[in-house]
Amino acid sequence: MKPIRLGMVGSGDISNRFFEQTARLEQVSFVATCAKHLDNAEKKAKKYDVARWYDDYIQMMDSEELDAVVVTTPHSIHAEVVLAALERGLHVLNEKPMATSFEDCKKMVELAETNNKILMNLPYDLNPSFISAIPYVSEAVIGKITGAEAQLNIPGPGRDNWYYKKEISHGGAILDCMVYPVSRLISMLGPAISVMAEVNTIIPNRIVNGGKPIQSDVDDNATVILTFASGQHATIRTLWGTSFKQNNTLIYGRKGTVAINDGGFPLVIHSPQAPIEGAEPVTWRGYSDCYAPKLLPSLSSEQDIMSHFVHSLRTGEQPKPSGRLQLHVHEILFAAYRSAETGQRCLLTTTFEPWNKLDQGIFDTKSDFI
């Protein structure tokens, strides 16, 4: 098995999970770290027993014999690092969001395709709840799909840093949080055709961790309506203003509902017409005729982010969160900003080949009585 040599660009807390996941893999290691401040890169390298550290990612890429880089910098720096890596023939795992402009997202995907490189962009949706839900999104279980909703609502980031400064982050809740529910719905249902949105800053004067007052000029309140080709709507919500975290996904069918991370259940199926075989009967949102299935075990290549990325590197297969899938997700995010600014419905121009092959007949609500 050929060793895989990785470089880390970014030294914040988010980078820790990539080091820790990599440590569980055979013949895969980080050989260099890079951060804006050299002492931060050194500190991270010594914490995870990495041999070398840099404060210039170009120098790191040109000096080290790397197979791939992992990018965990602040949002606005993603594009320049990813493009530099792809130009040098390196594979890339990129934290969310892909970039802070749709144009940069397109450049990244096109360059990866031109150079035949793996470009894996987060979010990573392949958790046990999500994977276990897929078999139940079928006409036999929930009937024809009639709509969907997803949300990620939180009190707001607690840190007093670039998150709340538009000139640095180039976006707030949409790029940081709404990317998750959009990605889940698109990964589950496939590409959409249009976006309408309302987006604003509802809390400009905030108190963050430690009781410090700060001023925010980023979006923290966003609602999106996606329309799919067959007419179904999906509503997506992100709010940095709740007292608790809410991170759920619901797929509505004519005769049932699939709910992920809702009401205290990792997965629950409302199925009033027939019981779900092998699932535990439960009460969900006060309703009977609900069932909590056992979660499916993850495939070895999908245990976590790094196992899936390394699987792609070894096989040459594009990851399930492919460049084209996440380009579509990010077009939705940037279209949400544009729709809110113009008050207009925005048609989407991108598409992708879904890895989750739903029978398209499940969307046909018009050819028969249902």
PDB file of C-alpha atoms in Angstrom, residues 45-258:
ATOM      1  CA  ALA A  45       2.746  20.278  14.147  1.00  0.00           C
ATOM      2  CA  LYS A  46       4.215  19.422  17.544  1.00  0.00           C
ATOM      3  CA  LYS A  47       0.786  18.534  18.938  1.00  0.00           C
ATOM      4  CA  TYR A  48       0.280  15.927  16.215  1.00  0.00           C
ATOM      5  CA  ASP A  49       3.898  14.843  15.687  1.00  0.00           C
ATOM      6  CA  VAL A  50       4.235  16.445  12.250  1.00  0.00           C
ATOM      7  CA  ALA A  51       7.816  16.908  11.056  1.00  0.00           C
ATOM      8  CA  ARG A  52       7.774  20.367   9.424  1.00  0.00           C
ATOM      9  CA  TRP A  53       5.829  23.614   9.508  1.00  0.00           C
ATOM     10  CA  TYR A  54       5.510  26.710   7.302  1.00  0.00           C
ATOM     11  CA  ASP A  55       3.907  30.142   7.180  1.00  0.00           C
ATOM     12  CA  ASP A  56       3.717  30.106   3.360  1.00  0.00           C
ATOM     13  CA  TYR A  57       1.508  27.485   1.738  1.00  0.00           C
ATOM     14  CA  ILE A  58       3.182  27.945  -1.661  1.00  0.00           C
ATOM     15  CA  GLN A  59       6.544  27.173  -0.111  1.00  0.00           C
ATOM     16  CA  MET A  60       5.075  24.142   1.649  1.00  0.00           C
ATOM     17  CA  MET A  61       3.553  22.775  -1.574  1.00  0.00           C
ATOM     18  CA  ASP A  62       6.744  23.367  -3.558  1.00  0.00           C
ATOM     19  CA  SER A  63       9.110  22.021  -0.900  1.00  0.00           C
ATOM     20  CA  GLU A  64       7.299  18.912   0.294  1.00  0.00           C
ATOM     21  CA  GLU A  65       6.504  15.742  -1.681  1.00  0.00           C
ATOM     22  CA  LEU A  66       2.767  15.874  -1.073  1.00  0.00           C
ATOM     23  CA  ASP A  67      -0.086  13.844  -2.505  1.00  0.00           C
ATOM     24  CA  ALA A  68      -2.838  16.125  -1.205  1.00  0.00           C
ATOM     25  CA  VAL A  69      -3.608  19.091   0.995  1.00  0.00           C
ATOM     26  CA  VAL A  70      -6.374  19.679   3.528  1.00  0.00           C
ATOM     27  CA  VAL A  71      -7.625  23.273   3.667  1.00  0.00           C
ATOM     28  CA  THR A  72      -9.066  24.548   6.970  1.00  0.00           C
ATOM     29  CA  THR A  73      -8.316  28.271   6.691  1.00  0.00           C
ATOM     30  CA  PRO A  74     -10.878  31.061   7.195  1.00  0.00           C
ATOM     31  CA  HIS A  75     -13.505  31.007   4.436  1.00  0.00           C
ATOM     32  CA  SER A  76     -12.105  33.833   2.330  1.00  0.00           C
ATOM     33  CA  ILE A  77      -8.756  32.063   1.846  1.00  0.00           C
ATOM     34  CA  HIS A  78     -10.113  28.698   0.653  1.00  0.00           C
ATOM     35  CA  ALA A  79     -10.105  29.498  -3.066  1.00  0.00           C
ATOM     36  CA  GLU A  80      -6.524  30.739  -3.355  1.00  0.00           C
ATOM     37  CA  VAL A  81      -5.128  27.734  -1.495  1.00  0.00           C
ATOM     38  CA  VAL A  82      -7.252  25.169  -3.352  1.00  0.00           C
ATOM     39  CA  LEU A  83      -6.391  26.642  -6.751  1.00  0.00           C
ATOM     40  CA  ALA A  84      -2.685  26.724  -5.924  1.00  0.00           C
ATOM     41  CA  ALA A  85      -2.778  23.071  -4.898  1.00  0.00           C
ATOM     42  CA  LEU A  86      -4.706  21.940  -7.977  1.00  0.00           C
ATOM     43  CA  GLU A  87      -2.347  23.877 -10.239  1.00  0.00           C
ATOM     44  CA  ARG A  88       0.521  21.852  -8.714  1.00  0.00           C
ATOM     45  CA  GLY A  89      -1.208  18.538  -9.354  1.00  0.00           C
ATOM     46  CA  LEU A  90      -2.257  17.941  -5.753  1.00  0.00           C
ATOM     47  CA  HIS A  91      -5.564  16.479  -4.632  1.00  0.00           C
ATOM     48  CA  VAL A  92      -7.597  18.626  -2.220  1.00  0.00           C
ATOM     49  CA  LEU A  93      -9.941  18.205   0.717  1.00  0.00           C
ATOM     50  CA  ASN A  94     -11.550  21.594   1.331  1.00  0.00           C
ATOM     51  CA  GLU A  95     -13.551  22.687   4.374  1.00  0.00           C
ATOM     52  CA  LYS A  96     -16.902  24.373   3.892  1.00  0.00           C
ATOM     53  CA  PRO A  97     -17.789  26.663   2.278  1.00  0.00           C
ATOM     54  CA  MET A  98     -15.976  25.953  -0.995  1.00  0.00           C
ATOM     55  CA  ALA A  99     -15.219  29.652  -1.469  1.00  0.00           C
ATOM     56  CA  THR A 100     -16.732  33.072  -0.888  1.00  0.00           C
ATOM     57  CA  SER A 101     -17.767  33.624  -4.523  1.00  0.00           C
ATOM     58  CA  PHE A 102     -19.537  31.391  -7.004  1.00  0.00           C
ATOM     59  CA  GLU A 103     -16.947  32.280  -9.648  1.00  0.00           C
ATOM     60  CA  ASP A 104     -14.142  30.868  -7.469  1.00  0.00           C
ATOM     61  CA  CYS A 105     -16.180  27.717  -6.815  1.00  0.00           C
ATOM     62  CA  LYS A 106     -16.501  27.172 -10.574  1.00  0.00           C
ATOM     63  CA  LYS A 107     -12.777  27.747 -11.119  1.00  0.00           C
ATOM     64  CA  MET A 108     -11.938  25.140  -8.499  1.00  0.00           C
ATOM     65  CA  VAL A 109     -14.197  22.464  -9.993  1.00  0.00           C
ATOM     66  CA  GLU A 110     -13.098  23.148 -13.570  1.00  0.00           C
ATOM     67  CA  LEU A 111      -9.400  23.056 -12.655  1.00  0.00           C
ATOM     68  CA  ALA A 112      -9.823  19.790 -10.729  1.00  0.00           C
ATOM     69  CA  GLU A 113     -11.554  18.241 -13.734  1.00  0.00           C
ATOM     70  CA  THR A 114      -8.968  19.575 -16.183  1.00  0.00           C
ATOM     71  CA  ASN A 115      -6.104  18.176 -14.079  1.00  0.00           C
ATOM     72  CA  ASN A 116      -7.980  14.962 -13.223  1.00  0.00           C
ATOM     73  CA  LYS A 117      -7.634  15.539  -9.472  1.00  0.00           C
ATOM     74  CA  ILE A 118      -9.805  14.631  -6.513  1.00  0.00           C
ATOM     75  CA  LEU A 119     -11.593  17.681  -5.112  1.00  0.00           C
ATOM     76  CA  MET A 120     -13.656  16.831  -2.060  1.00  0.00           C
ATOM     77  CA  ASN A 121     -15.591  19.737  -0.601  1.00  0.00           C
ATOM     78  CA  LEU A 122     -17.415  19.579   2.709  1.00  0.00           C
ATOM     79  CA  PRO A 123     -20.035  19.236   4.192  1.00  0.00           C
ATOM     80  CA  TYR A 124     -19.786  15.472   4.617  1.00  0.00           C
ATOM     81  CA  ASP A 125     -23.318  14.058   4.760  1.00  0.00           C
ATOM     82  CA  LEU A 126     -22.542  10.351   5.035  1.00  0.00           C
ATOM     83  CA  ASN A 127     -23.335   9.934   8.734  1.00  0.00           C
ATOM     84  CA  PRO A 128     -25.278   6.848   9.935  1.00  0.00           C
ATOM     85  CA  SER A 129     -28.607   8.700  10.278  1.00  0.00           C
ATOM     86  CA  PHE A 130     -28.427  10.059   6.735  1.00  0.00           C
ATOM     87  CA  ILE A 131     -27.279   6.804   5.122  1.00  0.00           C
ATOM     88  CA  SER A 132     -29.886   4.809   7.064  1.00  0.00           C
ATOM     89  CA  ALA A 133     -32.661   7.150   5.902  1.00  0.00           C
ATOM     90  CA  ILE A 134     -32.027   6.604   2.188  1.00  0.00           C
ATOM     91  CA  PRO A 135     -33.837   3.237   1.809  1.00  0.00           C
ATOM     92  CA  TYR A 136     -36.982   4.755   3.317  1.00  0.00           C
ATOM     93  CA  VAL A 137     -37.121   7.599   0.800  1.00  0.00           C
ATOM     94  CA  SER A 138     -39.009   5.344  -1.580  1.00  0.00           C
ATOM     95  CA  GLU A 139     -42.492   5.288  -3.013  1.00  0.00           C
ATOM     96  CA  ALA A 140     -43.186   1.974  -1.263  1.00  0.00           C
ATOM     97  CA  VAL A 141     -42.583   3.546   2.157  1.00  0.00           C
ATOM     98  CA  ILE A 142     -43.631   7.222   1.984  1.00  0.00           C
ATOM     99  CA  GLY A 143     -45.408   7.454  -1.379  1.00  0.00           C
ATOM    100  CA  LYS A 144     -44.752  10.277  -3.805  1.00  0.00           C
ATOM    101  CA  ILE A 145     -42.476  13.038  -2.471  1.00  0.00           C
ATOM    102  CA  THR A 146     -44.482  16.214  -1.879  1.00  0.00           C
ATOM    103  CA  GLY A 147     -41.921  18.469  -0.200  1.00  0.00           C
ATOM    104  CA  ALA A 148     -39.070  18.762   2.262  1.00  0.00           C
ATOM    105  CA  GLU A 149     -37.551  21.007   4.885  1.00  0.00           C
ATOM    106  CA  ALA A 150     -34.234  21.279   6.670  1.00  0.00           C
ATOM    107  CA  GLN A 151     -32.671  23.696   9.081  1.00  0.00           C
ATOM    108  CA  LEU A 152     -29.641  24.458  11.171  1.00  0.00           C
ATOM    109  CA  ASN A 153     -30.425  27.018  13.857  1.00  0.00           C
ATOM    110  CA  ILE A 154     -27.983  27.936  16.631  1.00  0.00           C
ATOM    111  CA  PRO A 155     -27.519  30.774  19.149  1.00  0.00           C
ATOM    112  CA  GLY A 156     -24.602  31.974  16.978  1.00  0.00           C
ATOM    113  CA  PRO A 157     -20.832  31.453  17.039  1.00  0.00           C
ATOM    114  CA  GLY A 158     -19.515  32.328  20.469  1.00  0.00           C
ATOM    115  CA  ARG A 159     -16.143  33.611  19.323  1.00  0.00           C
ATOM    116  CA  ASP A 160     -15.275  37.278  18.841  1.00  0.00           C
ATOM    117  CA  ASN A 161     -13.397  36.922  15.580  1.00  0.00           C
ATOM    118  CA  TRP A 162     -13.846  37.035  11.805  1.00  0.00           C
ATOM    119  CA  TYR A 163     -17.211  35.234  11.878  1.00  0.00           C
ATOM    120  CA  TYR A 164     -19.034  38.521  12.484  1.00  0.00           C
ATOM    121  CA  LYS A 165     -16.952  40.714  10.154  1.00  0.00           C
ATOM    122  CA  LYS A 166     -18.233  40.745   6.579  1.00  0.00           C
ATOM    123  CA  GLU A 167     -15.029  42.237   5.170  1.00  0.00           C
ATOM    124  CA  ILE A 168     -13.188  39.102   6.346  1.00  0.00           C
ATOM    125  CA  SER A 169     -15.819  36.346   6.200  1.00  0.00           C
ATOM    126  CA  HIS A 170     -17.641  37.618   3.058  1.00  0.00           C
ATOM    127  CA  GLY A 171     -20.774  35.992   4.450  1.00  0.00           C
ATOM    128  CA  GLY A 172     -22.384  34.852   7.665  1.00  0.00           C
ATOM    129  CA  ALA A 173     -24.969  32.215   8.487  1.00  0.00           C
ATOM    130  CA  ILE A 174     -25.603  31.167   4.876  1.00  0.00           C
ATOM    131  CA  LEU A 175     -22.010  30.210   4.074  1.00  0.00           C
ATOM    132  CA  ASP A 176     -21.189  28.950   7.547  1.00  0.00           C
ATOM    133  CA  CYS A 177     -24.376  27.073   8.519  1.00  0.00           C
ATOM    134  CA  MET A 178     -26.975  26.933   5.742  1.00  0.00           C
ATOM    135  CA  VAL A 179     -24.498  24.976   3.648  1.00  0.00           C
ATOM    136  CA  TYR A 180     -25.268  21.940   5.865  1.00  0.00           C
ATOM    137  CA  PRO A 181     -29.054  21.631   5.400  1.00  0.00           C
ATOM    138  CA  VAL A 182     -28.783  22.569   1.703  1.00  0.00           C
ATOM    139  CA  SER A 183     -26.152  19.876   1.188  1.00  0.00           C
ATOM    140  CA  ARG A 184     -28.255  17.255   2.988  1.00  0.00           C
ATOM    141  CA  LEU A 185     -31.344  17.949   0.891  1.00  0.00           C
ATOM    142  CA  ILE A 186     -29.471  18.097  -2.395  1.00  0.00           C
ATOM    143  CA  SER A 187     -27.540  14.908  -1.596  1.00  0.00           C
ATOM    144  CA  MET A 188     -30.808  13.169  -0.733  1.00  0.00           C
ATOM    145  CA  LEU A 189     -33.116  14.508  -3.470  1.00  0.00           C
ATOM    146  CA  GLY A 190     -30.855  15.629  -6.313  1.00  0.00           C
ATOM    147  CA  PRO A 191     -30.515  18.981  -8.098  1.00  0.00           C
ATOM    148  CA  ALA A 192     -32.996  21.841  -7.771  1.00  0.00           C
ATOM    149  CA  ILE A 193     -33.991  24.368 -10.438  1.00  0.00           C
ATOM    150  CA  SER A 194     -34.602  27.669  -8.613  1.00  0.00           C
ATOM    151  CA  VAL A 195     -34.176  29.651  -5.401  1.00  0.00           C
ATOM    152  CA  MET A 196     -36.150  32.348  -3.616  1.00  0.00           C
ATOM    153  CA  ALA A 197     -34.868  33.763  -0.340  1.00  0.00           C
ATOM    154  CA  GLU A 198     -35.108  36.318   2.432  1.00  0.00           C
ATOM    155  CA  VAL A 199     -31.814  37.176   4.139  1.00  0.00           C
ATOM    156  CA  ASN A 200     -30.929  39.864   6.686  1.00  0.00           C
ATOM    157  CA  THR A 201     -29.036  40.744   9.850  1.00  0.00           C
ATOM    158  CA  ILE A 202     -31.475  40.457  12.723  1.00  0.00           C
ATOM    159  CA  ILE A 203     -28.994  40.871  15.624  1.00  0.00           C
ATOM    160  CA  PRO A 204     -26.381  43.539  14.776  1.00  0.00           C
ATOM    161  CA  ASN A 205     -25.432  44.082  18.432  1.00  0.00           C
ATOM    162  CA  ARG A 206     -24.451  40.796  20.034  1.00  0.00           C
ATOM    163  CA  ILE A 207     -23.067  39.488  23.297  1.00  0.00           C
ATOM    164  CA  VAL A 208     -20.641  36.621  22.729  1.00  0.00           C
ATOM    165  CA  ASN A 209     -18.800  34.235  25.030  1.00  0.00           C
ATOM    166  CA  GLY A 210     -17.425  35.968  28.085  1.00  0.00           C
ATOM    167  CA  GLY A 211     -20.139  38.615  27.966  1.00  0.00           C
ATOM    168  CA  LYS A 212     -18.331  40.785  25.430  1.00  0.00           C
ATOM    169  CA  PRO A 213     -20.521  43.110  23.309  1.00  0.00           C
ATOM    170  CA  ILE A 214     -19.670  43.137  19.595  1.00  0.00           C
ATOM    171  CA  GLN A 215     -21.138  44.574  16.408  1.00  0.00           C
ATOM    172  CA  SER A 216     -22.006  42.242  13.541  1.00  0.00           C
ATOM    173  CA  ASP A 217     -22.656  43.084   9.890  1.00  0.00           C
ATOM    174  CA  VAL A 218     -23.051  39.543   8.533  1.00  0.00           C
ATOM    175  CA  ASP A 219     -26.273  37.754   7.641  1.00  0.00           C
ATOM    176  CA  ASP A 220     -27.647  35.809  10.592  1.00  0.00           C
ATOM    177  CA  ASN A 221     -31.239  35.164   9.486  1.00  0.00           C
ATOM    178  CA  ALA A 222     -31.991  33.329   6.241  1.00  0.00           C
ATOM    179  CA  THR A 223     -34.923  31.436   4.752  1.00  0.00           C
ATOM    180  CA  VAL A 224     -34.741  29.760   1.345  1.00  0.00           C
ATOM    181  CA  ILE A 225     -37.356  28.089  -0.848  1.00  0.00           C
ATOM    182  CA  LEU A 226     -35.905  25.588  -3.303  1.00  0.00           C
ATOM    183  CA  THR A 227     -38.014  24.376  -6.197  1.00  0.00           C
ATOM    184  CA  PHE A 228     -37.362  21.027  -7.859  1.00  0.00           C
ATOM    185  CA  ALA A 229     -38.125  20.143 -11.471  1.00  0.00           C
ATOM    186  CA  SER A 230     -41.373  18.349 -10.608  1.00  0.00           C
ATOM    187  CA  GLY A 231     -42.663  21.310  -8.590  1.00  0.00           C
ATOM    188  CA  GLN A 232     -41.878  20.211  -5.032  1.00  0.00           C
ATOM    189  CA  HIS A 233     -40.681  22.895  -2.628  1.00  0.00           C
ATOM    190  CA  ALA A 234     -38.084  22.545   0.098  1.00  0.00           C
ATOM    191  CA  THR A 235     -37.813  25.195   2.790  1.00  0.00           C
ATOM    192  CA  ILE A 236     -34.406  25.717   4.379  1.00  0.00           C
ATOM    193  CA  ARG A 237     -33.802  27.819   7.460  1.00  0.00           C
ATOM    194  CA  THR A 238     -30.729  29.101   9.281  1.00  0.00           C
ATOM    195  CA  LEU A 239     -30.901  31.475  12.221  1.00  0.00           C
ATOM    196  CA  TRP A 240     -28.111  32.599  14.530  1.00  0.00           C
ATOM    197  CA  GLY A 241     -30.549  33.561  17.252  1.00  0.00           C
ATOM    198  CA  THR A 242     -32.119  30.530  18.904  1.00  0.00           C
ATOM    199  CA  SER A 243     -31.696  29.337  22.486  1.00  0.00           C
ATOM    200  CA  PHE A 244     -30.843  25.798  21.370  1.00  0.00           C
ATOM    201  CA  LYS A 245     -29.391  23.960  18.362  1.00  0.00           C
ATOM    202  CA  GLN A 246     -31.806  22.527  15.799  1.00  0.00           C
ATOM    203  CA  ASN A 247     -30.346  20.535  12.932  1.00  0.00           C
ATOM    204  CA  ASN A 248     -33.017  18.390  11.276  1.00  0.00           C
ATOM    205  CA  THR A 249     -34.194  17.215   7.874  1.00  0.00           C
ATOM    206  CA  LEU A 250     -37.688  16.081   6.882  1.00  0.00           C
ATOM    207  CA  ILE A 251     -38.766  14.488   3.596  1.00  0.00           C
ATOM    208  CA  TYR A 252     -42.539  14.574   3.143  1.00  0.00           C
ATOM    209  CA  GLY A 253     -44.384  11.920   1.156  1.00  0.00           C
ATOM    210  CA  ARG A 254     -48.067  11.483   0.359  1.00  0.00           C
ATOM    211  CA  LYS A 255     -48.328   8.561   2.779  1.00  0.00           C
ATOM    212  CA  GLY A 256     -45.366   8.990   5.119  1.00  0.00           C
ATOM    213  CA  THR A 257     -42.491  11.157   6.352  1.00  0.00           C
ATOM    214  CA  VAL A 258     -38.782  10.533   6.889  1.00  0.00           C
TER     215      VAL A 258
END
